[in-house]
Tab-separated table of C-alpha atoms and ligand atoms in Angstrom:
chain	number	residue	atom	x	y	z
A	296	MET	CA	-35.296	18.972	12.025
A	297	PRO	CA	-32.091	17.656	11.233
A	298	GLY	CA	-29.684	19.019	13.193
A	299	PHE	CA	-27.352	19.278	10.283
A	300	GLU	CA	-29.384	22.141	8.584
A	301	LEU	CA	-27.484	24.152	11.149
A	302	PHE	CA	-24.227	23.084	11.626
A	303	ASP	CA	-21.241	25.970	11.828
A	304	GLU	CA	-18.217	26.920	13.113
A	305	LYS	CA	-19.339	25.351	16.727
A	306	GLU	CA	-19.383	21.820	15.402
A	307	ARG	CA	-16.278	22.855	13.132
A	308	LYS	CA	-14.377	23.962	16.112
A	309	GLU	CA	-14.961	20.763	18.439
A	310	VAL	CA	-14.037	18.396	15.813
A	311	ALA	CA	-10.652	20.460	15.386
A	312	GLU	CA	-10.384	20.236	19.685
A	313	VAL	CA	-9.973	16.602	18.963
A	314	MET	CA	-7.923	16.311	15.355
A	315	GLU	CA	-5.426	18.317	17.680
A	316	THR	CA	-4.742	15.544	20.031
A	317	GLY	CA	-5.564	13.135	17.821
A	318	VAL	CA	-7.061	10.746	20.457
A	319	LEU	CA	-10.379	9.493	18.937
A	320	MET	CA	-11.501	6.943	21.467
A	321	ARG	CA	-13.297	8.044	24.475
A	322	TYR	CA	-11.581	5.803	26.931
A	323	GLY	CA	-7.350	5.937	28.000
A	324	PHE	CA	-5.170	7.683	26.288
A	325	THR	CA	-5.160	10.274	29.238
A	326	GLY	CA	-2.013	11.921	29.158
A	327	ALA	CA	-2.407	12.388	25.316
A	328	ARG	CA	-5.803	13.853	25.477
A	329	ALA	CA	-5.053	16.852	27.257
A	330	GLY	CA	-8.119	17.389	29.147
A	331	ARG	CA	-10.350	16.687	26.168
A	332	TRP	CA	-13.474	14.151	27.081
A	333	LYS	CA	-15.966	15.051	24.537
A	334	ALA	CA	-18.330	11.723	24.992
A	335	ARG	CA	-18.136	12.403	28.949
A	336	GLU	CA	-18.905	16.121	28.129
A	337	MET	CA	-21.765	14.959	26.133
A	338	GLU	CA	-23.154	12.726	28.643
A	339	GLU	CA	-23.180	15.547	31.020
A	340	ALA	CA	-25.329	17.425	28.685
A	341	ILE	CA	-27.463	14.429	28.481
A	342	ARG	CA	-27.961	14.393	32.096
A	343	GLU	CA	-28.761	17.784	32.544
A	344	ARG	CA	-31.373	17.954	29.985
A	345	ALA	CA	-32.952	14.634	30.643
A	346	GLY	CA	-32.954	15.151	34.715
A	347	THR	CA	-31.442	11.465	34.586
A	348	LYS	CA	-28.847	10.442	37.114
A	349	HIS	CA	-26.837	8.605	34.029
A	350	ALA	CA	-25.869	8.969	30.782
A	351	LEU	CA	-24.219	6.814	28.637
A	352	LEU	CA	-23.277	7.669	25.253
A	353	LEU	CA	-22.496	5.205	22.522
A	354	ALA	CA	-22.374	4.113	18.581
A	355	ASP	CA	-26.110	4.607	17.817
A	356	GLY	CA	-29.910	4.464	18.760
A	357	THR	CA	-29.832	0.956	17.857
A	358	ALA	CA	-27.065	0.133	20.227
A	359	ALA	CA	-28.481	2.082	22.694
A	360	LEU	CA	-31.887	0.042	22.961
A	361	THR	CA	-30.359	-3.302	22.578
A	362	THR	CA	-27.801	-2.388	25.725
A	363	ALA	CA	-30.886	-0.814	27.886
A	364	LEU	CA	-32.463	-4.396	27.504
A	365	ALA	CA	-28.921	-6.649	28.380
A	366	ALA	CA	-28.631	-4.249	30.936
A	367	LEU	CA	-32.044	-5.258	32.123
A	368	GLY	CA	-31.216	-9.101	32.004
A	369	VAL	CA	-34.194	-9.055	29.190
A	370	GLY	CA	-33.395	-12.141	26.690
A	371	SER	CA	-33.939	-15.498	25.323
A	372	GLY	CA	-37.384	-15.980	26.371
A	373	ASP	CA	-38.417	-12.499	27.051
A	374	GLU	CA	-41.140	-10.922	25.067
A	375	VAL	CA	-40.944	-6.596	24.317
A	376	VAL	CA	-43.885	-5.328	23.042
A	377	MET	CA	-43.138	-2.489	20.881
A	378	PRO	CA	-45.871	-0.882	18.268
A	379	THR	CA	-46.272	-1.689	14.528
A	380	PHE	CA	-45.427	2.063	13.959
A	381	THR	CA	-41.824	2.689	14.423
A	382	PHE	CA	-38.332	2.223	12.743
A	383	VAL	CA	-36.884	-1.212	12.395
A	384	ALA	CA	-34.587	-0.848	14.773
A	385	SER	CA	-36.995	-1.663	17.459
A	386	PHE	CA	-37.656	-4.684	16.452
A	387	GLU	CA	-33.813	-5.164	15.233
A	388	SER	CA	-32.717	-4.195	18.881
A	389	VAL	CA	-35.250	-6.655	20.462
A	390	MET	CA	-33.760	-9.259	18.486
A	391	ALA	CA	-30.123	-8.535	19.025
A	392	ALA	CA	-30.753	-8.777	22.595
A	393	GLY	CA	-31.859	-12.325	22.083
A	394	ALA	CA	-35.671	-11.808	23.030
A	395	THR	CA	-38.917	-11.463	21.200
A	396	PRO	CA	-40.707	-8.424	19.368
A	397	ILE	CA	-44.263	-8.932	20.051
A	398	LEU	CA	-46.367	-6.166	17.986
A	399	ALA	CA	-49.055	-4.303	19.038
A	400	ASP	CA	-51.326	-1.475	17.619
A	401	VAL	CA	-51.055	2.115	17.723
A	402	ASP	CA	-54.216	4.479	17.716
A	403	ASP	CA	-54.309	8.401	17.321
A	404	THR	CA	-51.218	9.139	19.066
A	405	LEU	CA	-49.330	7.427	16.222
A	406	CYS	CA	-47.797	5.355	19.368
A	407	LEU	CA	-49.027	2.695	21.408
A	408	ASP	CA	-52.417	1.677	21.858
A	409	PRO	CA	-52.447	1.019	26.065
A	410	ALA	CA	-55.484	-1.150	25.314
A	411	ALA	CA	-53.403	-3.066	22.842
A	412	VAL	CA	-50.377	-3.682	24.627
A	413	ARG	CA	-53.017	-4.749	27.655
A	414	LYS	CA	-53.902	-7.561	24.891
A	415	VAL	CA	-50.867	-9.023	23.961
A	416	ILE	CA	-49.084	-9.369	27.332
A	417	THR	CA	-48.072	-13.366	27.819
A	418	PRO	CA	-46.516	-14.527	31.136
A	419	ARG	CA	-43.494	-14.076	28.769
A	420	THR	CA	-43.778	-10.350	28.898
A	421	LYS	CA	-40.856	-8.567	30.353
A	422	VAL	CA	-40.760	-5.094	28.870
A	423	VAL	CA	-43.054	-2.484	27.037
A	424	MET	CA	-41.078	-0.097	25.025
A	425	PRO	CA	-43.091	2.420	23.549
A	426	VAL	CA	-41.957	4.477	20.693
A	427	HIS	CA	-42.014	8.476	20.849
A	428	MET	CA	-43.093	8.786	16.772
A	429	CYS	CA	-42.191	11.606	15.192
A	430	GLY	CA	-41.366	14.153	18.042
A	431	ALA	CA	-43.669	13.908	20.720
A	432	ALA	CA	-44.671	11.334	23.741
A	433	ALA	CA	-46.914	8.231	23.511
A	434	ASP	CA	-49.473	8.246	26.650
A	435	MET	CA	-47.397	7.489	28.960
A	436	ASP	CA	-49.548	7.637	32.190
A	437	ALA	CA	-51.795	4.683	30.845
A	438	LEU	CA	-48.696	3.055	29.517
A	439	GLY	CA	-46.608	3.471	33.277
A	440	LYS	CA	-49.565	2.233	35.272
A	441	LEU	CA	-50.237	-0.571	32.737
A	442	CYS	CA	-46.168	-1.271	33.408
A	443	GLN	CA	-46.750	-1.063	37.446
A	444	GLU	CA	-49.747	-3.258	37.732
A	445	ARG	CA	-48.344	-5.897	35.649
A	446	GLY	CA	-44.207	-5.374	36.867
A	447	LEU	CA	-43.265	-4.878	33.557
A	448	TYR	CA	-40.345	-2.811	32.551
A	449	LEU	CA	-40.925	0.479	30.854
A	450	VAL	CA	-38.225	1.185	28.022
A	451	GLU	CA	-38.613	4.189	26.132
A	452	ASP	CA	-37.859	4.438	22.679
A	453	ALA	CA	-37.458	8.274	22.709
A	454	CYS	CA	-34.582	8.176	19.636
A	455	GLN	CA	-37.271	10.095	17.427
A	456	ALA	CA	-38.249	12.944	20.262
A	457	PHE	CA	-35.225	14.184	22.010
A	458	GLY	CA	-36.009	17.423	23.133
A	459	ALA	CA	-39.870	16.216	24.080
A	460	LYS	CA	-41.186	16.532	27.107
A	461	TYR	CA	-43.839	14.480	28.770
A	462	LYS	CA	-46.078	16.670	31.378
A	463	GLY	CA	-42.864	18.906	32.152
A	464	LYS	CA	-40.368	16.062	32.134
A	465	PHE	CA	-38.237	14.887	29.642
A	466	VAL	CA	-39.242	11.597	27.314
A	467	GLY	CA	-36.660	8.836	27.849
A	468	SER	CA	-37.107	10.163	31.940
A	469	LEU	CA	-40.343	8.556	33.084
A	470	GLY	CA	-39.954	4.981	32.454
A	471	GLY	CA	-36.961	2.831	34.121
A	472	VAL	CA	-34.046	3.146	31.205
A	473	GLY	CA	-34.802	5.592	27.833
A	474	CYS	CA	-32.677	5.808	24.776
A	475	TYR	CA	-31.901	7.904	22.413
A	476	SER	CA	-30.591	8.337	18.958
A	477	PHE	CA	-28.599	11.137	17.494
A	478	ASP	CA	-28.322	9.815	13.752
A	479	PHE	CA	-27.929	11.993	10.693
A	480	ASN	CA	-31.677	12.210	10.502
A	481	LYS	CA	-32.169	13.428	14.134
A	482	ILE	CA	-32.773	16.864	15.301
A	483	VAL	CA	-29.395	16.555	17.298
A	484	THR	CA	-27.131	14.705	15.490
A	485	CYS	CA	-23.773	13.048	16.056
A	486	GLY	CA	-23.410	11.847	12.710
A	487	GLU	CA	-24.003	8.542	14.112
A	488	GLY	CA	-24.885	8.103	17.931
A	489	GLY	CA	-27.450	7.104	20.626
A	490	ALA	CA	-27.338	7.316	24.470
A	491	VAL	CA	-29.252	5.246	27.634
A	492	VAL	CA	-30.626	7.246	30.201
A	493	THR	CA	-31.665	6.268	33.673
A	494	ASN	CA	-31.727	6.731	37.549
A	495	ASP	CA	-30.715	3.053	38.590
A	496	ASP	CA	-26.949	2.763	39.284
A	497	HIS	CA	-27.172	-1.053	38.720
A	498	ILE	CA	-28.981	-1.007	34.793
A	499	TYR	CA	-26.216	2.274	34.217
A	500	LYS	CA	-23.324	0.206	35.287
A	501	LYS	CA	-23.948	-2.844	33.184
A	502	ALA	CA	-25.015	-0.630	30.480
A	503	ASP	CA	-21.406	1.007	30.497
A	504	MET	CA	-19.708	-2.598	30.515
A	505	TYR	CA	-21.663	-4.296	28.101
A	506	HIS	CA	-21.245	-1.361	25.654
A	507	ASP	CA	-17.316	-1.812	25.733
A	508	HIS	CA	-17.199	-5.584	25.500
A	509	GLY	CA	-17.597	-6.021	29.684
A	510	HIS	CA	-15.052	-3.644	30.524
A	511	ASP	CA	-15.405	-2.459	34.423
A	512	HIS	CA	-13.657	0.940	33.832
A	513	SER	CA	-12.277	0.437	37.115
A	514	SER	CA	-8.470	2.261	35.900
A	515	ASP	CA	-6.962	4.006	33.296
A	516	ASP	CA	-5.437	0.594	32.303
A	517	ARG	CA	-7.482	-1.053	30.212
A	518	GLY	CA	-5.527	-4.007	29.983
A	519	ALA	CA	-5.694	-4.415	33.523
A	520	GLU	CA	-9.431	-4.093	33.750
A	521	GLY	CA	-11.799	-6.803	35.056
A	522	HIS	CA	-14.521	-8.379	32.457
A	523	PRO	CA	-17.349	-9.435	35.001
A	524	PHE	CA	-19.244	-10.285	31.321
A	525	PRO	CA	-18.697	-10.421	27.956
A	526	GLY	CA	-20.490	-7.410	26.041
A	527	TYR	CA	-19.803	-6.060	22.547
A	528	ASN	CA	-18.307	-3.072	21.045
A	529	TYR	CA	-20.908	-0.144	20.700
A	530	ARG	CA	-18.637	2.933	21.764
A	531	ILE	CA	-18.755	6.273	20.053
A	532	SER	CA	-15.988	8.095	18.881
A	533	GLU	CA	-14.582	11.371	20.193
A	534	LEU	CA	-15.155	13.171	16.629
A	535	HIS	CA	-18.931	11.972	17.004
A	536	ALA	CA	-19.028	13.028	20.574
A	537	ALA	CA	-17.291	16.415	19.705
A	538	VAL	CA	-20.132	16.915	17.262
A	539	GLY	CA	-22.870	16.082	19.507
A	540	CYS	CA	-21.490	18.497	21.725
A	541	ALA	CA	-21.622	21.325	19.617
A	542	GLN	CA	-25.088	20.363	18.660
A	543	ILE	CA	-26.591	19.404	21.889
A	544	SER	CA	-25.880	23.348	23.014
A	545	LYS	CA	-28.528	24.281	20.310
A	546	LEU	CA	-31.284	21.757	21.447
A	547	GLU	CA	-33.274	24.391	23.211
A	548	ASP	CA	-32.423	26.848	20.271
A	549	PHE	CA	-33.990	23.577	17.374
A	550	VAL	CA	-37.079	23.434	19.494
A	551	ALA	CA	-38.002	27.207	19.626
A	552	ARG	CA	-37.427	27.062	15.651
A	553	GLN	CA	-39.326	23.827	15.192
A	554	LEU	CA	-42.508	25.237	17.301
A	555	ARG	CA	-42.623	28.454	15.347
A	556	ASN	CA	-42.259	27.046	12.183
A	557	LYS	CA	-44.957	24.202	12.946
A	558	LYS	CA	-47.247	26.732	14.338
A	559	PRO	CA	-48.153	28.580	10.727
A	560	PHE	CA	-49.067	24.647	9.486
A	561	LYS	CA	-51.383	23.964	11.979
A	562	ASN	CA	-53.178	27.049	11.671
A	563	ALA	CA	-53.500	26.984	7.958
A	564	LEU	CA	-54.603	23.112	7.938
A	565	SER	CA	-56.960	23.724	10.805
A	566	GLU	CA	-58.858	25.984	8.462
A	567	ILE	CA	-59.529	22.631	6.119
A	568	SER	CA	-62.256	20.671	8.025
A	569	GLN	CA	-61.878	17.207	6.430
A	570	VAL	CA	-58.088	17.766	8.207
A	571	VAL	CA	-58.025	16.082	11.648
A	572	PHE	CA	-54.748	16.447	13.390
A	573	ARG	CA	-52.649	13.374	15.496
A	574	ARG	CA	-53.508	13.615	19.281
A	575	LEU	CA	-50.774	14.843	21.445
A	576	PRO	CA	-51.224	13.584	25.269
A	577	ASP	CA	-49.051	16.257	26.107
A	578	PRO	CA	-49.600	19.159	23.522
A	579	GLN	CA	-46.833	21.495	25.630
A	580	GLY	CA	-44.208	18.969	25.269
A	581	ASP	CA	-44.562	18.612	21.583
A	582	SER	CA	-40.585	19.137	20.291
A	583	GLY	CA	-42.300	20.291	16.607
A	584	THR	CA	-39.948	17.987	14.487
A	585	PHE	CA	-42.965	17.043	12.302
A	586	LEU	CA	-47.261	18.228	11.864
A	587	SER	CA	-48.526	14.645	11.604
A	588	PHE	CA	-52.503	14.749	10.322
A	589	PHE	CA	-55.330	12.155	9.209
A	590	MET	CA	-57.410	12.457	6.117
A	591	PRO	CA	-60.615	10.928	5.392
A	592	ASP	CA	-59.062	7.811	3.999
A	593	GLU	CA	-56.394	6.050	2.275
A	594	ALA	CA	-56.455	7.455	-1.301
A	595	ILE	CA	-56.824	10.982	-0.265
A	596	ALA	CA	-54.046	10.452	2.118
A	597	GLY	CA	-52.004	9.082	-0.691
A	598	GLU	CA	-53.152	11.771	-3.006
A	599	THR	CA	-52.518	14.608	-0.188
A	600	ALA	CA	-48.831	13.383	0.505
A	601	ARG	CA	-48.222	14.000	-3.508
A	602	ALA	CA	-49.873	16.964	-3.938
A	603	LEU	CA	-47.501	18.425	-0.950
A	604	LYS	CA	-44.509	17.108	-2.681
A	605	ASN	CA	-45.698	18.552	-6.111
A	606	ALA	CA	-46.066	22.222	-4.247
A	607	GLY	CA	-42.413	21.654	-3.354
A	608	LEU	CA	-42.485	20.758	0.476
A	609	GLU	CA	-39.666	18.372	1.197
A	610	GLY	CA	-40.000	15.656	4.165
A	611	VAL	CA	-43.560	14.814	3.357
A	612	PHE	CA	-44.732	10.658	4.427
A	613	HIS	CA	-47.204	8.659	3.923
A	614	TRP	CA	-46.514	6.234	6.276
A	615	TYR	CA	-48.645	3.498	5.031
A	616	ASP	CA	-46.605	2.909	1.934
A	617	ASN	CA	-43.240	3.209	3.967
A	618	ASN	CA	-40.720	0.669	3.910
A	619	TRP	CA	-39.080	1.457	7.232
A	620	HIS	CA	-41.857	2.373	9.421
A	621	TYR	CA	-44.449	0.720	9.238
A	622	VAL	CA	-45.793	-3.012	9.507
A	623	ARG	CA	-46.883	-3.326	6.343
A	624	ASN	CA	-43.964	-3.003	4.150
A	625	TRP	CA	-41.801	-4.796	6.896
A	626	THR	CA	-42.240	-7.896	4.724
A	627	HIS	CA	-38.215	-9.082	5.556
A	628	PHE	CA	-39.508	-9.309	9.337
A	629	LYS	CA	-42.758	-10.916	8.536
A	630	GLU	CA	-41.648	-13.435	6.364
A	631	ARG	CA	-38.899	-14.164	8.740
A	632	ARG	CA	-35.912	-13.880	5.753
A	633	PHE	CA	-33.166	-13.423	8.255
A	634	ALA	CA	-29.432	-13.249	7.325
A	635	HIS	CA	-28.379	-16.068	9.439
A	636	PRO	CA	-30.244	-18.552	11.438
A	637	VAL	CA	-31.841	-16.563	14.348
A	638	ALA	CA	-32.359	-18.505	17.740
A	639	ALA	CA	-35.113	-20.634	17.992
A	640	SER	CA	-35.733	-19.137	21.398
A	641	ILE	CA	-36.569	-15.981	19.570
A	642	LEU	CA	-39.291	-17.506	16.725
A	643	GLU	CA	-41.118	-19.501	19.110
A	644	GLY	CA	-43.405	-17.607	20.995
A	645	MET	CA	-43.485	-14.662	18.170
A	646	PRO	CA	-46.855	-14.815	16.205
A	647	ASP	CA	-46.780	-15.504	12.548
A	648	TYR	CA	-46.692	-11.693	11.374
A	649	SER	CA	-47.235	-12.556	7.702
A	650	LYS	CA	-50.930	-13.367	8.808
A	651	ALA	CA	-51.529	-10.824	11.545
A	652	ASP	CA	-54.071	-8.246	11.592
A	653	PHE	CA	-53.158	-4.923	12.217
A	654	SER	CA	-56.230	-3.280	10.911
A	655	ALA	CA	-56.474	-0.999	13.908
A	656	SER	CA	-53.091	0.501	13.440
A	657	ASP	CA	-54.283	0.425	9.574
A	658	ARG	CA	-57.151	2.626	10.390
A	659	TRP	CA	-55.145	5.293	11.211
A	660	MET	CA	-51.579	4.894	9.513
A	661	SER	CA	-53.341	4.579	6.350
A	662	ARG	CA	-54.691	8.025	6.618
A	663	CYS	CA	-52.036	10.115	8.342
A	664	VAL	CA	-49.674	12.198	6.116
A	665	SER	CA	-46.569	13.835	7.917
A	666	LEU	CA	-44.704	17.020	7.257
A	667	SER	CA	-41.288	17.538	8.586
A	668	ILE	CA	-40.571	20.905	9.888
A	669	LYS	CA	-37.559	22.267	9.018
A	670	LEU	CA	-35.211	24.283	11.472
A	671	GLY	CA	-33.434	26.605	8.619
A	672	TRP	CA	-37.016	28.059	7.746
A	673	GLU	CA	-37.182	31.751	8.816
A	674	GLU	CA	-40.525	32.427	9.723
A	675	LYS	CA	-41.618	33.847	6.677
A	676	GLU	CA	-40.726	31.245	4.709
A	677	ALA	CA	-43.088	29.120	7.432
A	678	VAL	CA	-45.607	31.203	6.943
A	679	ALA	CA	-45.305	30.977	2.956
A	680	LYS	CA	-44.568	27.267	3.168
A	681	ALA	CA	-47.900	26.550	4.992
A	682	GLU	CA	-49.991	28.522	2.974
A	683	THR	CA	-48.702	26.744	-0.192
A	684	ALA	CA	-49.639	23.648	1.991
A	685	ALA	CA	-53.176	24.451	2.853
A	686	ASN	CA	-53.548	25.898	-0.461
A	687	ALA	CA	-52.513	22.044	-2.533
A	688	ILE	CA	-54.725	20.216	-0.125
A	689	LYS	CA	-57.839	22.820	-0.740
A	690	SER	CA	-57.358	22.426	-3.864
A	691	LEU	CA	-57.191	18.326	-4.232
A	692	LEU	CA	-60.281	18.346	-2.124
A	693	SER	CA	-62.430	20.794	-4.258
A	694	ARG	CA	-62.176	18.296	-7.197
B	54	LIG	C1	-33.908	6.252	14.467
B	54	LIG	C2	-34.410	5.386	15.069
B	54	LIG	C3	-33.661	4.709	16.029
B	54	LIG	C4	-32.419	3.814	15.641
B	54	LIG	O1	-31.201	4.987	15.725
B	54	LIG	P1	-29.745	4.717	15.370
B	54	LIG	O2	-29.108	5.581	15.457
B	54	LIG	O3	-30.156	5.319	13.461
B	54	LIG	O4	-29.331	3.591	15.264
B	54	LIG	C5	-34.745	3.632	17.001
B	54	LIG	N1	-35.995	4.125	17.030
B	54	LIG	C6	-36.838	4.836	16.412
B	54	LIG	C7	-37.841	5.254	16.397
B	54	LIG	C8	-35.536	5.631	15.255
B	54	LIG	O5	-36.693	6.895	14.659
């Protein structure tokens, strides 16, 4: 990870094809585009892999989440349960849909703890939104069962896990709706891009209209199209989709490379008794983007991250200190500092997160270190880096 490490002539050729016609928009201009429909082509490639009936490619993963919620009819007065460890886009998209984000603790899977979700469900809860963090799936059996019992929608934020599977199925395809991101730092990138997948015709159609100003996409004449309801502009451009077409064709190779490169790290770190690996509810389905593990305490985890960086490794994260991925530093959100007045209904049912107790999440996240696994490493390189990493940790622990 990320996919841009392995850009080659394939991406350049796809982009050049779009520039040859000059039709950068995904809709209309049927004559001028000479049969080139890059967004449609990538949607087909997503459907093929996810095994869903529908895929809608759009501007980014945040827009995908917002669109998915809107298409489900989730909005003002509704609560969406999401984890304390995720990218800020998760609560941003819930708020953009007009709903209230409700945070629940994560466990040693680095994803939603089903027991913690149970505790925060209220009569206003509409959605449980697990986030498959760092390339591997949440405990979807338990979360799926809970949603079924309580009659809640299961919306997967699979933005960080395109290519990961859960018990043989592509993540994102397990609940009612799934969302992917193809931003610049993801395993498959369009530069900026995202997708909504679902098997439900009605949800797909609503998402399709919502993401393009409400256009019902009923004809080739955009001006004459109907608008059952207003939407927004969350469209992707053909240029971005073109990059994505080339990238997605490499997904299987990307995952294989990551798993190959992750293995020596896991082997080398297994020899250190103080290192405890993240629990993967389905180890077979891991996409290999990260190796995540727990150290004995917060201080040692921080020192481990520093030692790994000093040893020359890139993409080392102690998420507990991260401004964007863990609740501890989401001070803007917790202190309710917004750019403009936010609808009262969003904040009414929201707990005071400046005072909330997330010690159960802290217990795992304070000790967690993640190492990004690079696509560009040759196998020998990965083996050498793994040894370097293990030695750095061993020497730190022996002090
Ligand atoms: C990247 C990401 C998003 C948002 O995707 P963008 O395409 O950057 O808008 C949402 N959720 C998670 C967990 C992500 O990692």
